[in-house]
Tab-separated table of C-alpha atoms and ligand atoms in Angstrom:
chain	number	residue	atom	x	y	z
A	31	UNK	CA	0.000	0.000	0.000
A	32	UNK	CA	1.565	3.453	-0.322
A	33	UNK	CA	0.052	7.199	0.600
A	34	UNK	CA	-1.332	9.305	-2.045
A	35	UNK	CA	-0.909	13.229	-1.716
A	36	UNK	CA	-4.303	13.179	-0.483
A	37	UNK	CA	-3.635	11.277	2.363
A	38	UNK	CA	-5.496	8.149	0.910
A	39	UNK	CA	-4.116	5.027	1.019
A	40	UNK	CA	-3.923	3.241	-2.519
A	41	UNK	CA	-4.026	-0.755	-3.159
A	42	UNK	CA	-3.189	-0.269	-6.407
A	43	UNK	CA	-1.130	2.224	-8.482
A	44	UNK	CA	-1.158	2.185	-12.544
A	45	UNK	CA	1.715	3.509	-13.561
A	46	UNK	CA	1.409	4.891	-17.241
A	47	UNK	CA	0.210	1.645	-18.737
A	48	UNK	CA	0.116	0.443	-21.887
A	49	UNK	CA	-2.076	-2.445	-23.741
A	50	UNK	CA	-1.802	-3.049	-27.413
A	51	UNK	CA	-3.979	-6.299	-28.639
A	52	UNK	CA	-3.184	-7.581	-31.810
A	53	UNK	CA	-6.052	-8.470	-34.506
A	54	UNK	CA	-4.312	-10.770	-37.311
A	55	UNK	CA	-2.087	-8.089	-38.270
A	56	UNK	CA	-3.601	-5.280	-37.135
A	57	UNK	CA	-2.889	-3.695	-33.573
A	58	UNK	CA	-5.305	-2.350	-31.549
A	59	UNK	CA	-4.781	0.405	-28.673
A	60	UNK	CA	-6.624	-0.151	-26.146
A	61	UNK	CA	-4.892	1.660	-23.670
A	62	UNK	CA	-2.585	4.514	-24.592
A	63	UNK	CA	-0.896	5.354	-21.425
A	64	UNK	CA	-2.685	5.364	-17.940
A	65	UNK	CA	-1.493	6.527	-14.429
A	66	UNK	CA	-4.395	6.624	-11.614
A	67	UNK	CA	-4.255	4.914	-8.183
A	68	UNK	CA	-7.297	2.575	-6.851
A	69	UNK	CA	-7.539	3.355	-2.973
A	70	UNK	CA	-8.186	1.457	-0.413
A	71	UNK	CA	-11.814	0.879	0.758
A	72	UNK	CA	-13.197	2.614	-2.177
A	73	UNK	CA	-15.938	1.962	-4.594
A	74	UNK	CA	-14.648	3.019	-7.457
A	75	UNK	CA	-16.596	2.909	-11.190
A	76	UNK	CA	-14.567	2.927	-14.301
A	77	UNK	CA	-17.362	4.046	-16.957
A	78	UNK	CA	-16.562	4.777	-20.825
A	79	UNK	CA	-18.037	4.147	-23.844
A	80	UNK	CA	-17.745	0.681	-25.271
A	81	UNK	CA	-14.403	-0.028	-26.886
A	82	UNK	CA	-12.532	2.820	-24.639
A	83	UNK	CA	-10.421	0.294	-22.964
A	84	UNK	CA	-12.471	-0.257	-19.591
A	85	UNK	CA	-12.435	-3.938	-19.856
A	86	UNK	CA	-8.678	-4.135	-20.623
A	87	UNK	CA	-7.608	-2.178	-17.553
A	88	UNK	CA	-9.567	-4.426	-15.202
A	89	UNK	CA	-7.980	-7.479	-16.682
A	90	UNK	CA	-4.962	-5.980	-15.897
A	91	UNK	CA	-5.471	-4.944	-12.282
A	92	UNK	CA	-6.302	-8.613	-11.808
A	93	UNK	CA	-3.173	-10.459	-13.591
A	94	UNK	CA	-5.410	-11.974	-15.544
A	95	UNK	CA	-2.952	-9.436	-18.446
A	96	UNK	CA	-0.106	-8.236	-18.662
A	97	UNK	CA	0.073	-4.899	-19.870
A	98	UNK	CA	2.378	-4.046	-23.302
A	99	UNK	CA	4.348	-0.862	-21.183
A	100	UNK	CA	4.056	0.647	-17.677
A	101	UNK	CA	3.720	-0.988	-14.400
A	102	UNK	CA	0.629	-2.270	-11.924
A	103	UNK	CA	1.278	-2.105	-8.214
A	104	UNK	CA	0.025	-4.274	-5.805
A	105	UNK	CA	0.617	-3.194	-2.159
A	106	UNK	CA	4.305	-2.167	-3.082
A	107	UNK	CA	4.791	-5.100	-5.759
A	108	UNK	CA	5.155	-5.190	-9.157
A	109	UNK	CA	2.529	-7.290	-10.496
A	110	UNK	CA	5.504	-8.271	-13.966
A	111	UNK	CA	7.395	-9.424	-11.346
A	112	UNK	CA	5.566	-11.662	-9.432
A	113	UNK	CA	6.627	-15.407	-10.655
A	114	UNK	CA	3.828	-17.678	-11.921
A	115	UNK	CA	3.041	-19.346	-8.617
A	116	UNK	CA	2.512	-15.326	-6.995
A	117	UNK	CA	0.736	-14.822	-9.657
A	118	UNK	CA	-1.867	-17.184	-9.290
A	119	UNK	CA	-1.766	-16.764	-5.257
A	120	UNK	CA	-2.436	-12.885	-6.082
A	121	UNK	CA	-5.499	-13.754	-8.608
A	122	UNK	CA	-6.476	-16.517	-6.108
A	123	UNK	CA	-6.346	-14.972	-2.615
A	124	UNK	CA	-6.621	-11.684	-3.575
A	125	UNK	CA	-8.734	-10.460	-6.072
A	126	UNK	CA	-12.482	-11.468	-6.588
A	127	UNK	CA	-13.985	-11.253	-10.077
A	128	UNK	CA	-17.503	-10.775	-10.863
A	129	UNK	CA	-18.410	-11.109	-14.710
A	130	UNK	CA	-21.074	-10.087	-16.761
A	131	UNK	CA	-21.822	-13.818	-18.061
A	132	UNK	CA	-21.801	-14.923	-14.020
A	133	UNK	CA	-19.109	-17.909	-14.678
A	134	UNK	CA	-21.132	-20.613	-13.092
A	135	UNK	CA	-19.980	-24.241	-13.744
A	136	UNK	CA	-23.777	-25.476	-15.191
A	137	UNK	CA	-22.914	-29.135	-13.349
A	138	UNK	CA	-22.449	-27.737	-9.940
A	139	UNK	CA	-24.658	-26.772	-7.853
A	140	UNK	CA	-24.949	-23.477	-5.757
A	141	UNK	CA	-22.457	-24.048	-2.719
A	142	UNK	CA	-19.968	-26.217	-5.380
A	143	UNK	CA	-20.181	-23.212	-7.911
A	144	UNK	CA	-19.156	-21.304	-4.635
A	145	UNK	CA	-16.433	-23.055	-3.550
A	146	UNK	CA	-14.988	-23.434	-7.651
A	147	UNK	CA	-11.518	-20.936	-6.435
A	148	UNK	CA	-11.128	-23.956	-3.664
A	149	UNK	CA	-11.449	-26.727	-5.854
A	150	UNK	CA	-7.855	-27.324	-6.815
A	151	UNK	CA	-6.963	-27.531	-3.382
A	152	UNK	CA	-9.413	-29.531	-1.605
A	153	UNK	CA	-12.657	-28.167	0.074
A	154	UNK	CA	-12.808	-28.970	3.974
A	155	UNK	CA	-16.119	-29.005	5.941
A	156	UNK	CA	-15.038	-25.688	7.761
A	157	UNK	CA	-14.941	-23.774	4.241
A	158	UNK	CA	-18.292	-25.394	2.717
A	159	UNK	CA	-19.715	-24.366	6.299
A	160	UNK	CA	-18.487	-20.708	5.297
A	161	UNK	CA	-19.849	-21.179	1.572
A	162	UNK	CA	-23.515	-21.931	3.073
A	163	UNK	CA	-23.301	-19.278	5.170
A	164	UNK	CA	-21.990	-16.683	2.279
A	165	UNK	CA	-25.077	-17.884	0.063
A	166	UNK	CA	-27.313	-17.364	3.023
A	167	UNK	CA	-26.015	-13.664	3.297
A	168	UNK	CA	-26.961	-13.251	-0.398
A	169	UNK	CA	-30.260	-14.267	-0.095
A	170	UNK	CA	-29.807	-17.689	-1.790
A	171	UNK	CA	-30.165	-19.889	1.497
A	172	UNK	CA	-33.063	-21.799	0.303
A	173	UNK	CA	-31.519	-22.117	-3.166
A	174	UNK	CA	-28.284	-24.026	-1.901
A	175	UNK	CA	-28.590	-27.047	-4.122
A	176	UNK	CA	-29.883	-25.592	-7.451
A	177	UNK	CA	-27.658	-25.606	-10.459
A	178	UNK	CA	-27.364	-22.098	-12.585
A	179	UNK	CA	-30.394	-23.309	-15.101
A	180	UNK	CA	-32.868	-23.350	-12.423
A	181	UNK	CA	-32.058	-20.144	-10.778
A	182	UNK	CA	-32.950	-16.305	-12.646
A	183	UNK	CA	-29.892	-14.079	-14.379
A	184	UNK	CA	-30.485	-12.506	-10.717
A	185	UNK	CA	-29.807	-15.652	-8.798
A	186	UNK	CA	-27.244	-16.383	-10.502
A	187	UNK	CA	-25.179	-13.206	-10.282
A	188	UNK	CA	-25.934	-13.116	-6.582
A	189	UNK	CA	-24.297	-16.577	-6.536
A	190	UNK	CA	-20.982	-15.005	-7.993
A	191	UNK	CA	-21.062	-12.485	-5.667
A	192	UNK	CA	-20.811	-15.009	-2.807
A	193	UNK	CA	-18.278	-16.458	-4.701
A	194	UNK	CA	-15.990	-13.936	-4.781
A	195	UNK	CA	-16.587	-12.554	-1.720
A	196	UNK	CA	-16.071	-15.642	-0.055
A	197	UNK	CA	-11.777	-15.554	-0.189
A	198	UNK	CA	-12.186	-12.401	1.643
A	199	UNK	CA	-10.646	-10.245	-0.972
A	200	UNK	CA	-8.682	-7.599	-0.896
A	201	UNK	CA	-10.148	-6.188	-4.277
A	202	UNK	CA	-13.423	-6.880	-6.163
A	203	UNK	CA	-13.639	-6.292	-9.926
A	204	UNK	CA	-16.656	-6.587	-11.311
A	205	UNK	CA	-17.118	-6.206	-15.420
A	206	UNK	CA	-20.715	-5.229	-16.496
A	207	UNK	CA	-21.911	-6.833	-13.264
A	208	UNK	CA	-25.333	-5.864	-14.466
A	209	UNK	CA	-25.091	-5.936	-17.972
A	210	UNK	CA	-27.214	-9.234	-18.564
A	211	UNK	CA	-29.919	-8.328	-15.702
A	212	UNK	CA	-32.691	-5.931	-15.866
A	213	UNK	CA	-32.602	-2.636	-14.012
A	214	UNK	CA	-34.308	-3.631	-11.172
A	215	UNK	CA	-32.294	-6.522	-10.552
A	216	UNK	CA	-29.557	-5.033	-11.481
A	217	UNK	CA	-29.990	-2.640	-8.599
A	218	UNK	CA	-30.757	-5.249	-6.230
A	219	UNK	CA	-27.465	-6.604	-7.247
A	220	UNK	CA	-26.199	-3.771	-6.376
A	221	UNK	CA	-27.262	-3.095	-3.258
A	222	UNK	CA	-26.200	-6.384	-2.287
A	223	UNK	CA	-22.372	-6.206	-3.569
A	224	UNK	CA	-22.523	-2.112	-1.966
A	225	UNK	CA	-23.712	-3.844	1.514
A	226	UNK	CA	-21.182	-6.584	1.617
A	227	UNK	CA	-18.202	-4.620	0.507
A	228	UNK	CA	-18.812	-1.970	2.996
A	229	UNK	CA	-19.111	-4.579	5.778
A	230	UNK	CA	-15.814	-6.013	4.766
A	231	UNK	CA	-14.320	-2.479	3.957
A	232	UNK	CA	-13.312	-4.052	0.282
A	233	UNK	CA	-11.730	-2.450	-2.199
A	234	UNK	CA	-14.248	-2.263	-5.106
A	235	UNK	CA	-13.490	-1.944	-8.711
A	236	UNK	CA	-16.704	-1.483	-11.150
A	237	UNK	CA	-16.779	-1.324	-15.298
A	238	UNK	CA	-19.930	-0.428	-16.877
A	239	UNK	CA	-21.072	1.735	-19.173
A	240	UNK	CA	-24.217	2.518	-17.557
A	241	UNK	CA	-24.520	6.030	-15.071
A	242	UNK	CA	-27.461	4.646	-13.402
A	243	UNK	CA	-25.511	2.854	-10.574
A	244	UNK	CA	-23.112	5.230	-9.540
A	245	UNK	CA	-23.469	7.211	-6.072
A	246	UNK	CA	-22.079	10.671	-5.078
A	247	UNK	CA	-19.504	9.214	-2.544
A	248	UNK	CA	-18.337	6.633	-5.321
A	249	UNK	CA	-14.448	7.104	-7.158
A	250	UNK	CA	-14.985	7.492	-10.851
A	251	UNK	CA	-12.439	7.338	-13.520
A	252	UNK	CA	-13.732	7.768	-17.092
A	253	UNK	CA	-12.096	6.278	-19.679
A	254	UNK	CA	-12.158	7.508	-23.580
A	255	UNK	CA	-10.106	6.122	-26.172
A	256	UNK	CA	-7.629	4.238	-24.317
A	257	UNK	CA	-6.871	7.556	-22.012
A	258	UNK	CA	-8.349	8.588	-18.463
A	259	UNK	CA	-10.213	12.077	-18.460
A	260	UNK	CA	-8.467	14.061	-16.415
A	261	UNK	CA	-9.979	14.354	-12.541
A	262	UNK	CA	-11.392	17.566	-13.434
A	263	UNK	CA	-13.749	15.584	-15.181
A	264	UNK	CA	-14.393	13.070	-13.113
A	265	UNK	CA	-17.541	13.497	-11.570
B	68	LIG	P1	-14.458	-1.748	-23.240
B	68	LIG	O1	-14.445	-2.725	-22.122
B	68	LIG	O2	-14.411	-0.317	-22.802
B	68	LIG	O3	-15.598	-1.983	-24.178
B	68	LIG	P2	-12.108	-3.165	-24.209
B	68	LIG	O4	-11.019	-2.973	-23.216
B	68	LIG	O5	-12.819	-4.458	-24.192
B	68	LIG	O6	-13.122	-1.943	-24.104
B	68	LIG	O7	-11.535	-2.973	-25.686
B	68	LIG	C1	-10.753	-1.850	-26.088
B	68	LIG	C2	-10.315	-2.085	-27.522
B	68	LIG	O8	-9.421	-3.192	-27.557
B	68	LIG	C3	-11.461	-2.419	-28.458
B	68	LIG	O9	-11.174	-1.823	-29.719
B	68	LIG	C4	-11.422	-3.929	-28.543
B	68	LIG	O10	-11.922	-4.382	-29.780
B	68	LIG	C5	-9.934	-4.212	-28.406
B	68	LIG	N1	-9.671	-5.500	-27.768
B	68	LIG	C6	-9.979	-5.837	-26.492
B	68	LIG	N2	-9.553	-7.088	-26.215
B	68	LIG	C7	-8.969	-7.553	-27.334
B	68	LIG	C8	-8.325	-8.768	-27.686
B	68	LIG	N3	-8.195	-9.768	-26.813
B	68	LIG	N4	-7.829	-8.885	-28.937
B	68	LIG	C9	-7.937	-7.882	-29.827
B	68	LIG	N5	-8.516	-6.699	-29.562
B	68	LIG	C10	-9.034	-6.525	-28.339
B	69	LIG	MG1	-15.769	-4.273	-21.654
């Protein structure tokens, strides 16, 4: 962690990073050099119209990139230094990811799609004990043993939530959270991931390109064309 000038403290710093994809031949910016820090405890919203790069500067915060230039910081670390196996602790223990598509395992049922981040290692009584009780703090306690096609798009986001939530993260990114969910849902789903993170004081990180969610104490950093606006635009 290290101490902005404004006294915040920041879990992650982007240092003036880079991502070029490549289609066939053809490269793509995506992002075109970005600096901003994500501080601790925050919700933050990165909104943008689609294509402006939102999705690829998640993907980096969570290693699940690696950026073409510039550096992520992770509590003090360079995430392009980390070796494999810190790697994979970082996306494992650390970060919680929420996608648009949910990312159940159809076969599984609720508390299994729950524990899914546990799975290589071996699931003991103690943490399927903490998975029921995670569901049950979504909402989903009498749902425990459906499978995703017998819950709603609701349901089923509600059950990623718990999963990611459940390690405890330090950070939360969540792409288009809503973006498959009516607004109504979508705002319970909300007001469900809002509740939780502020219980746990968790570091939230939120792409959409939908206003409607955002609150006036939330951090926003707008992205256009591969660029952050500058703060002064920020709302
Ligand atoms: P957003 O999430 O704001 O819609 P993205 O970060 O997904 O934006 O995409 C930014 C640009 O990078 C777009 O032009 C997109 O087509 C391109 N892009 C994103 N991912 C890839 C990829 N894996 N390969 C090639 N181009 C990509
Ligand atoms: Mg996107």
């Amino acid at each position: 962690m290290s101490r902005l000038r404004t006294g915040r403290l920041s879990v992650i710093d982007i240092q003036d990073v880079t991502k070029t994809h490549l289609k066939g031949q053809t490269e793509v910016h995506a992002l075109r050099g970005v600096t901003c820090s994500i501080n601790c405890g925050e919700f933050h919203f990165i909104l943008g119209p689609s294509g402006s790069g939102k999705s690829s500067l998640l993907y980096l915060i969570g290693a699940l990139d690696e950026p073409t230039s510039g550096e992520i910081i992770f509590e003090g670390r360079k995430l392009t230094s980390l070796s494999n196996a810190e790697r994979d602790a970082y996306r494992r223990d650390d970060v919680g990811f929420i996608f648009q598509s949910f990312n159940l395992l159809n076969n599984l049922d609720a508390v299994d799609n729950t524990l899914v981040p546990y799975l290589p290692q071996g699931i003991s009584s103690e943490r399927r004990g903490q998975a029921v009780a995670m569901l049950q703090q979504v909402g989903l306690g009498d749902r425990l043993d459906h499978r995703p096609h017998q819950l709603s798009g609701g349901e089923q986001q509600r059950i990623a939530i718990a999963r990611a939530l459940l390690k405890q993260p330090k950070l939360v990114l969540a792409d288009e959270p809503t973006g498959e969910l009516d607004s109504e849902t979508g705002a319970e789903v909300f007001s469900l991931l809002r509740k939780l993170c502020a219980d746990c004081k968790t570091t939230v990180v939120v792409v959409t390109h939908d206003h409607s969610f955002v609150e006036s104490t939330d951090r926003i950093l707008r992205m256009k064309d591969g660029r952050l606006q500058q703060p002064d635009s920020w709302k």
